[in-house]
Amino acid sequence: MRSTTLCLPVEGRPAERILLGMKKTGFGRGKYNGFGGKIEDGETPVTAAVRELKEECGLIVREEDLEDMGELMFVFPENPELDHDVHLYIVRSWKGQPKETPEMKPEWFAVTEIPYKEMWADDSYWLPAVLKGKRVKGEVVFSADNEEVDAITIRTE
Ligand SMILES: Nc1nc2c([nH]c(=O)n2[C@H]2C[C@H](O)[C@@H](COP(=O)(O)OP(=O)(O)OP(=O)(O)O)O2)c(=O)[nH]1
């Protein structure tokens, strides 16, 4: 099973604005999301998160600036080869300006105006808690279309 990262740049504590990217290619194309991807051989979740954030939107962060917000497991019963987990991070400090890359077009949103309808269906269950500073652990089971959520269990810490 593969492991991935997802990094959410935010401004403010509590969070006031979040940087999301419109994914232009690959898994999740056409959805707004945070920035991340597969953890490569030899990487830790943190080193992968730093690399993916830079690759996908140009922001440069130090490992110590990543706030560990927990872990989610995504299960696709109809396509088990898609099963994966994601390590979630918030980052509030970085160098550089967000820029469009071949993978993502970044855009700032007020936390009151997050475009959940254009995001993965599970995000509205856990992202509000993460933005309030809670760590989450859980599992999301997708239905046969690999889009809708069939079952979801989220624990907050
Ligand atoms: N917000 C949110 N993000 C998700 C969900 N499912 C899911 O894979 N992601 C994130 C985790 C990863 O950051 C990304 C998928 O990673 P990936 O490695 O398959 O994507 P990729 O095509 O960009 O591949 P890569 O070359 O960058 O590694 O999408 C979800 O349900 N909600």
PDB file of N, CA, C and O and ligand atoms in Angstrom, residues 2 4-7 23 25-27 32-40 51-52 55-56 74 76 84-86 88 103 119-123 126 140 142, ligand 1:
ATOM      1  N   ARG A   2       0.427   2.242  -0.755  1.00  0.00           N
ATOM      2  CA  ARG A   2       1.279   3.424  -0.820  1.00  0.00           C
ATOM      3  C   ARG A   2       0.962   4.413   0.293  1.00  0.00           C
ATOM      4  O   ARG A   2      -0.138   4.405   0.854  1.00  0.00           O
ATOM      5  N   THR A   4       1.164   8.595   1.244  1.00  0.00           N
ATOM      6  CA  THR A   4       1.255   9.918   0.619  1.00  0.00           C
ATOM      7  C   THR A   4       1.270  10.997   1.704  1.00  0.00           C
ATOM      8  O   THR A   4       1.049  10.717   2.880  1.00  0.00           O
ATOM      9  N   THR A   5       1.495  12.221   1.254  1.00  0.00           N
ATOM     10  CA  THR A   5       1.479  13.369   2.165  1.00  0.00           C
ATOM     11  C   THR A   5       0.474  14.391   1.652  1.00  0.00           C
ATOM     12  O   THR A   5       0.141  14.411   0.463  1.00  0.00           O
ATOM     13  N   LEU A   6       0.019  15.240   2.562  1.00  0.00           N
ATOM     14  CA  LEU A   6      -0.844  16.356   2.178  1.00  0.00           C
ATOM     15  C   LEU A   6      -0.511  17.531   3.085  1.00  0.00           C
ATOM     16  O   LEU A   6      -0.628  17.436   4.300  1.00  0.00           O
ATOM     17  N   CYS A   7      -0.086  18.616   2.463  1.00  0.00           N
ATOM     18  CA  CYS A   7       0.368  19.768   3.231  1.00  0.00           C
ATOM     19  C   CYS A   7      -0.567  20.948   2.973  1.00  0.00           C
ATOM     20  O   CYS A   7      -0.891  21.257   1.822  1.00  0.00           O
ATOM     21  N   LYS A  23      -5.905  20.861  -8.886  1.00  0.00           N
ATOM     22  CA  LYS A  23      -5.010  19.813  -9.411  1.00  0.00           C
ATOM     23  C   LYS A  23      -5.251  19.673 -10.913  1.00  0.00           C
ATOM     24  O   LYS A  23      -6.384  19.483 -11.360  1.00  0.00           O
ATOM     25  N   THR A  25      -3.375  17.539 -13.007  1.00  0.00           N
ATOM     26  CA  THR A  25      -3.002  16.231 -13.569  1.00  0.00           C
ATOM     27  C   THR A  25      -3.163  15.135 -12.522  1.00  0.00           C
ATOM     28  O   THR A  25      -3.256  15.423 -11.328  1.00  0.00           O
ATOM     29  N   GLY A  26      -3.150  13.880 -12.966  1.00  0.00           N
ATOM     30  CA  GLY A  26      -3.027  12.723 -12.060  1.00  0.00           C
ATOM     31  C   GLY A  26      -4.238  12.499 -11.174  1.00  0.00           C
ATOM     32  O   GLY A  26      -5.354  12.958 -11.450  1.00  0.00           O
ATOM     33  N   PHE A  27      -4.001  11.820 -10.048  1.00  0.00           N
ATOM     34  CA  PHE A  27      -5.041  11.429  -9.104  1.00  0.00           C
ATOM     35  C   PHE A  27      -5.670  12.682  -8.489  1.00  0.00           C
ATOM     36  O   PHE A  27      -4.960  13.532  -7.963  1.00  0.00           O
ATOM     37  N   TYR A  32      -9.891  20.856  -5.993  1.00  0.00           N
ATOM     38  CA  TYR A  32      -9.001  21.645  -5.132  1.00  0.00           C
ATOM     39  C   TYR A  32      -8.485  20.748  -4.027  1.00  0.00           C
ATOM     40  O   TYR A  32      -9.228  19.933  -3.469  1.00  0.00           O
ATOM     41  N   ASN A  33      -7.226  20.912  -3.693  1.00  0.00           N
ATOM     42  CA  ASN A  33      -6.654  20.118  -2.609  1.00  0.00           C
ATOM     43  C   ASN A  33      -5.450  20.850  -2.032  1.00  0.00           C
ATOM     44  O   ASN A  33      -4.975  21.842  -2.594  1.00  0.00           O
ATOM     45  N   GLY A  34      -4.959  20.320  -0.912  1.00  0.00           N
ATOM     46  CA  GLY A  34      -3.658  20.734  -0.428  1.00  0.00           C
ATOM     47  C   GLY A  34      -2.600  20.146  -1.357  1.00  0.00           C
ATOM     48  O   GLY A  34      -2.919  19.598  -2.422  1.00  0.00           O
ATOM     49  N   PHE A  35      -1.333  20.243  -0.923  1.00  0.00           N
ATOM     50  CA  PHE A  35      -0.230  19.872  -1.806  1.00  0.00           C
ATOM     51  C   PHE A  35       0.457  18.629  -1.254  1.00  0.00           C
ATOM     52  O   PHE A  35       0.737  18.546  -0.065  1.00  0.00           O
ATOM     53  N   GLY A  36       0.704  17.669  -2.128  1.00  0.00           N
ATOM     54  CA  GLY A  36       1.344  16.450  -1.628  1.00  0.00           C
ATOM     55  C   GLY A  36       1.386  15.392  -2.689  1.00  0.00           C
ATOM     56  O   GLY A  36       1.015  15.615  -3.839  1.00  0.00           O
ATOM     57  N   GLY A  37       1.841  14.215  -2.292  1.00  0.00           N
ATOM     58  CA  GLY A  37       1.939  13.097  -3.237  1.00  0.00           C
ATOM     59  C   GLY A  37       2.635  11.924  -2.584  1.00  0.00           C
ATOM     60  O   GLY A  37       2.763  11.880  -1.355  1.00  0.00           O
ATOM     61  N   LYS A  38       3.081  11.022  -3.425  1.00  0.00           N
ATOM     62  CA  LYS A  38       3.655   9.776  -2.908  1.00  0.00           C
ATOM     63  C   LYS A  38       4.957   9.987  -2.152  1.00  0.00           C
ATOM     64  O   LYS A  38       5.795  10.795  -2.556  1.00  0.00           O
ATOM     65  N   ILE A  39       5.104   9.228  -1.085  1.00  0.00           N
ATOM     66  CA  ILE A  39       6.385   9.195  -0.366  1.00  0.00           C
ATOM     67  C   ILE A  39       7.294   8.235  -1.130  1.00  0.00           C
ATOM     68  O   ILE A  39       6.945   7.074  -1.337  1.00  0.00           O
ATOM     69  N   GLU A  40       8.438   8.753  -1.590  1.00  0.00           N
ATOM     70  CA  GLU A  40       9.351   7.926  -2.405  1.00  0.00           C
ATOM     71  C   GLU A  40      10.251   7.097  -1.506  1.00  0.00           C
ATOM     72  O   GLU A  40      10.406   7.400  -0.319  1.00  0.00           O
ATOM     73  N   ARG A  51       9.295  18.257  -0.043  1.00  0.00           N
ATOM     74  CA  ARG A  51       9.595  18.187  -1.482  1.00  0.00           C
ATOM     75  C   ARG A  51       8.340  18.447  -2.321  1.00  0.00           C
ATOM     76  O   ARG A  51       8.368  19.238  -3.273  1.00  0.00           O
ATOM     77  N   GLU A  52       7.231  17.796  -1.954  1.00  0.00           N
ATOM     78  CA  GLU A  52       6.008  17.937  -2.753  1.00  0.00           C
ATOM     79  C   GLU A  52       5.477  19.373  -2.721  1.00  0.00           C
ATOM     80  O   GLU A  52       4.976  19.874  -3.721  1.00  0.00           O
ATOM     81  N   GLU A  55       7.568  21.299  -5.131  1.00  0.00           N
ATOM     82  CA  GLU A  55       7.301  20.890  -6.519  1.00  0.00           C
ATOM     83  C   GLU A  55       5.954  21.383  -7.019  1.00  0.00           C
ATOM     84  O   GLU A  55       5.810  21.760  -8.168  1.00  0.00           O
ATOM     85  N   GLU A  56       4.950  21.361  -6.141  1.00  0.00           N
ATOM     86  CA  GLU A  56       3.583  21.625  -6.603  1.00  0.00           C
ATOM     87  C   GLU A  56       3.175  23.088  -6.542  1.00  0.00           C
ATOM     88  O   GLU A  56       2.288  23.505  -7.279  1.00  0.00           O
ATOM     89  N   PHE A  74      -7.337   5.826   3.205  1.00  0.00           N
ATOM     90  CA  PHE A  74      -8.363   5.839   2.159  1.00  0.00           C
ATOM     91  C   PHE A  74      -8.486   4.447   1.574  1.00  0.00           C
ATOM     92  O   PHE A  74      -7.495   3.871   1.116  1.00  0.00           O
ATOM     93  N   PHE A  76     -10.507   1.888  -1.109  1.00  0.00           N
ATOM     94  CA  PHE A  76     -11.312   1.809  -2.334  1.00  0.00           C
ATOM     95  C   PHE A  76     -11.633   0.333  -2.580  1.00  0.00           C
ATOM     96  O   PHE A  76     -10.885  -0.361  -3.278  1.00  0.00           O
ATOM     97  N   HIS A  84      -4.593   3.848   0.026  1.00  0.00           N
ATOM     98  CA  HIS A  84      -3.376   4.527   0.487  1.00  0.00           C
ATOM     99  C   HIS A  84      -3.656   5.296   1.767  1.00  0.00           C
ATOM    100  O   HIS A  84      -4.812   5.532   2.127  1.00  0.00           O
ATOM    101  N   ASP A  85      -2.590   5.662   2.442  1.00  0.00           N
ATOM    102  CA  ASP A  85      -2.779   6.540   3.597  1.00  0.00           C
ATOM    103  C   ASP A  85      -2.166   7.897   3.284  1.00  0.00           C
ATOM    104  O   ASP A  85      -1.375   8.048   2.343  1.00  0.00           O
ATOM    105  N   VAL A  86      -2.592   8.878   4.062  1.00  0.00           N
ATOM    106  CA  VAL A  86      -2.069  10.233   3.860  1.00  0.00           C
ATOM    107  C   VAL A  86      -1.652  10.813   5.207  1.00  0.00           C
ATOM    108  O   VAL A  86      -2.369  10.691   6.206  1.00  0.00           O
ATOM    109  N   LEU A  88      -0.975  14.119   7.191  1.00  0.00           N
ATOM    110  CA  LEU A  88      -1.456  15.502   7.050  1.00  0.00           C
ATOM    111  C   LEU A  88      -0.574  16.484   7.806  1.00  0.00           C
ATOM    112  O   LEU A  88      -0.194  16.225   8.953  1.00  0.00           O
ATOM    113  N   GLU A 103       1.483  20.863 -12.144  1.00  0.00           N
ATOM    114  CA  GLU A 103       0.509  20.025 -11.415  1.00  0.00           C
ATOM    115  C   GLU A 103      -0.629  20.797 -10.781  1.00  0.00           C
ATOM    116  O   GLU A 103      -1.746  20.296 -10.679  1.00  0.00           O
ATOM    117  N   MET A 119     -13.969  19.561  -3.975  1.00  0.00           N
ATOM    118  CA  MET A 119     -12.871  18.865  -3.299  1.00  0.00           C
ATOM    119  C   MET A 119     -13.242  17.391  -3.118  1.00  0.00           C
ATOM    120  O   MET A 119     -14.381  16.998  -3.382  1.00  0.00           O
ATOM    121  N   TRP A 120     -12.300  16.594  -2.629  1.00  0.00           N
ATOM    122  CA  TRP A 120     -12.624  15.210  -2.293  1.00  0.00           C
ATOM    123  C   TRP A 120     -13.776  15.210  -1.273  1.00  0.00           C
ATOM    124  O   TRP A 120     -13.792  16.030  -0.352  1.00  0.00           O
ATOM    125  N   ALA A 121     -14.732  14.243  -1.447  1.00  0.00           N
ATOM    126  CA  ALA A 121     -15.972  14.256  -0.660  1.00  0.00           C
ATOM    127  C   ALA A 121     -15.737  14.119   0.843  1.00  0.00           C
ATOM    128  O   ALA A 121     -16.565  14.549   1.644  1.00  0.00           O
ATOM    129  N   ASP A 122     -14.623  13.504   1.237  1.00  0.00           N
ATOM    130  CA  ASP A 122     -14.373  13.304   2.672  1.00  0.00           C
ATOM    131  C   ASP A 122     -13.871  14.568   3.372  1.00  0.00           C
ATOM    132  O   ASP A 122     -13.922  14.666   4.597  1.00  0.00           O
ATOM    133  N   ASP A 123     -13.365  15.533   2.595  1.00  0.00           N
ATOM    134  CA  ASP A 123     -12.645  16.648   3.221  1.00  0.00           C
ATOM    135  C   ASP A 123     -13.504  17.450   4.198  1.00  0.00           C
ATOM    136  O   ASP A 123     -13.015  17.928   5.223  1.00  0.00           O
ATOM    137  N   TRP A 126     -13.279  16.214   7.889  1.00  0.00           N
ATOM    138  CA  TRP A 126     -12.103  16.331   8.764  1.00  0.00           C
ATOM    139  C   TRP A 126     -11.366  17.663   8.668  1.00  0.00           C
ATOM    140  O   TRP A 126     -10.717  18.081   9.626  1.00  0.00           O
ATOM    141  N   VAL A 140     -11.477   6.366   5.591  1.00  0.00           N
ATOM    142  CA  VAL A 140     -12.549   6.733   4.669  1.00  0.00           C
ATOM    143  C   VAL A 140     -12.700   5.588   3.672  1.00  0.00           C
ATOM    144  O   VAL A 140     -11.720   5.185   3.050  1.00  0.00           O
ATOM    145  N   PHE A 142     -14.469   4.540   0.218  1.00  0.00           N
ATOM    146  CA  PHE A 142     -15.146   5.133  -0.939  1.00  0.00           C
ATOM    147  C   PHE A 142     -16.084   4.118  -1.582  1.00  0.00           C
ATOM    148  O   PHE A 142     -15.850   2.898  -1.515  1.00  0.00           O
TER     149      PHE A 142
HETATM  150  N1  LIG B   1      -7.852  16.272   0.656  1.00  0.00           N
HETATM  151  C1  LIG B   1      -7.740  15.025   0.202  1.00  0.00           C
HETATM  152  N2  LIG B   1      -6.577  14.653  -0.333  1.00  0.00           N
HETATM  153  C2  LIG B   1      -6.504  13.418  -0.785  1.00  0.00           C
HETATM  154  C3  LIG B   1      -7.554  12.509  -0.714  1.00  0.00           C
HETATM  155  N3  LIG B   1      -7.129  11.354  -1.257  1.00  0.00           N
HETATM  156  C4  LIG B   1      -5.871  11.554  -1.667  1.00  0.00           C
HETATM  157  O1  LIG B   1      -5.132  10.747  -2.236  1.00  0.00           O
HETATM  158  N4  LIG B   1      -5.467  12.813  -1.375  1.00  0.00           N
HETATM  159  C5  LIG B   1      -4.185  13.429  -1.647  1.00  0.00           C
HETATM  160  C6  LIG B   1      -3.043  12.737  -0.977  1.00  0.00           C
HETATM  161  C7  LIG B   1      -1.923  13.110  -1.898  1.00  0.00           C
HETATM  162  O2  LIG B   1      -1.461  14.406  -1.604  1.00  0.00           O
HETATM  163  C8  LIG B   1      -2.577  13.135  -3.280  1.00  0.00           C
HETATM  164  C9  LIG B   1      -2.487  11.828  -4.018  1.00  0.00           C
HETATM  165  O3  LIG B   1      -1.164  11.474  -4.183  1.00  0.00           O
HETATM  166  P1  LIG B   1      -0.621  10.848  -5.523  1.00  0.00           P
HETATM  167  O4  LIG B   1       0.788  10.549  -5.322  1.00  0.00           O
HETATM  168  O5  LIG B   1      -1.498   9.752  -5.971  1.00  0.00           O
HETATM  169  O6  LIG B   1      -0.822  12.075  -6.489  1.00  0.00           O
HETATM  170  P2  LIG B   1      -0.016  12.583  -7.703  1.00  0.00           P
HETATM  171  O7  LIG B   1      -0.753  12.123  -8.925  1.00  0.00           O
HETATM  172  O8  LIG B   1       0.104  14.045  -7.505  1.00  0.00           O
HETATM  173  O9  LIG B   1       1.386  11.879  -7.676  1.00  0.00           O
HETATM  174  P3  LIG B   1       2.833  12.424  -7.322  1.00  0.00           P
HETATM  175  O10 LIG B   1       3.565  12.227  -8.596  1.00  0.00           O
HETATM  176  O11 LIG B   1       2.748  13.895  -6.925  1.00  0.00           O
HETATM  177  O12 LIG B   1       3.338  11.572  -6.208  1.00  0.00           O
HETATM  178  O13 LIG B   1      -3.940  13.406  -3.042  1.00  0.00           O
HETATM  179  C10 LIG B   1      -8.761  12.922  -0.123  1.00  0.00           C
HETATM  180  O14 LIG B   1      -9.730  12.179  -0.019  1.00  0.00           O
HETATM  181  N5  LIG B   1      -8.796  14.190   0.333  1.00  0.00           N
END
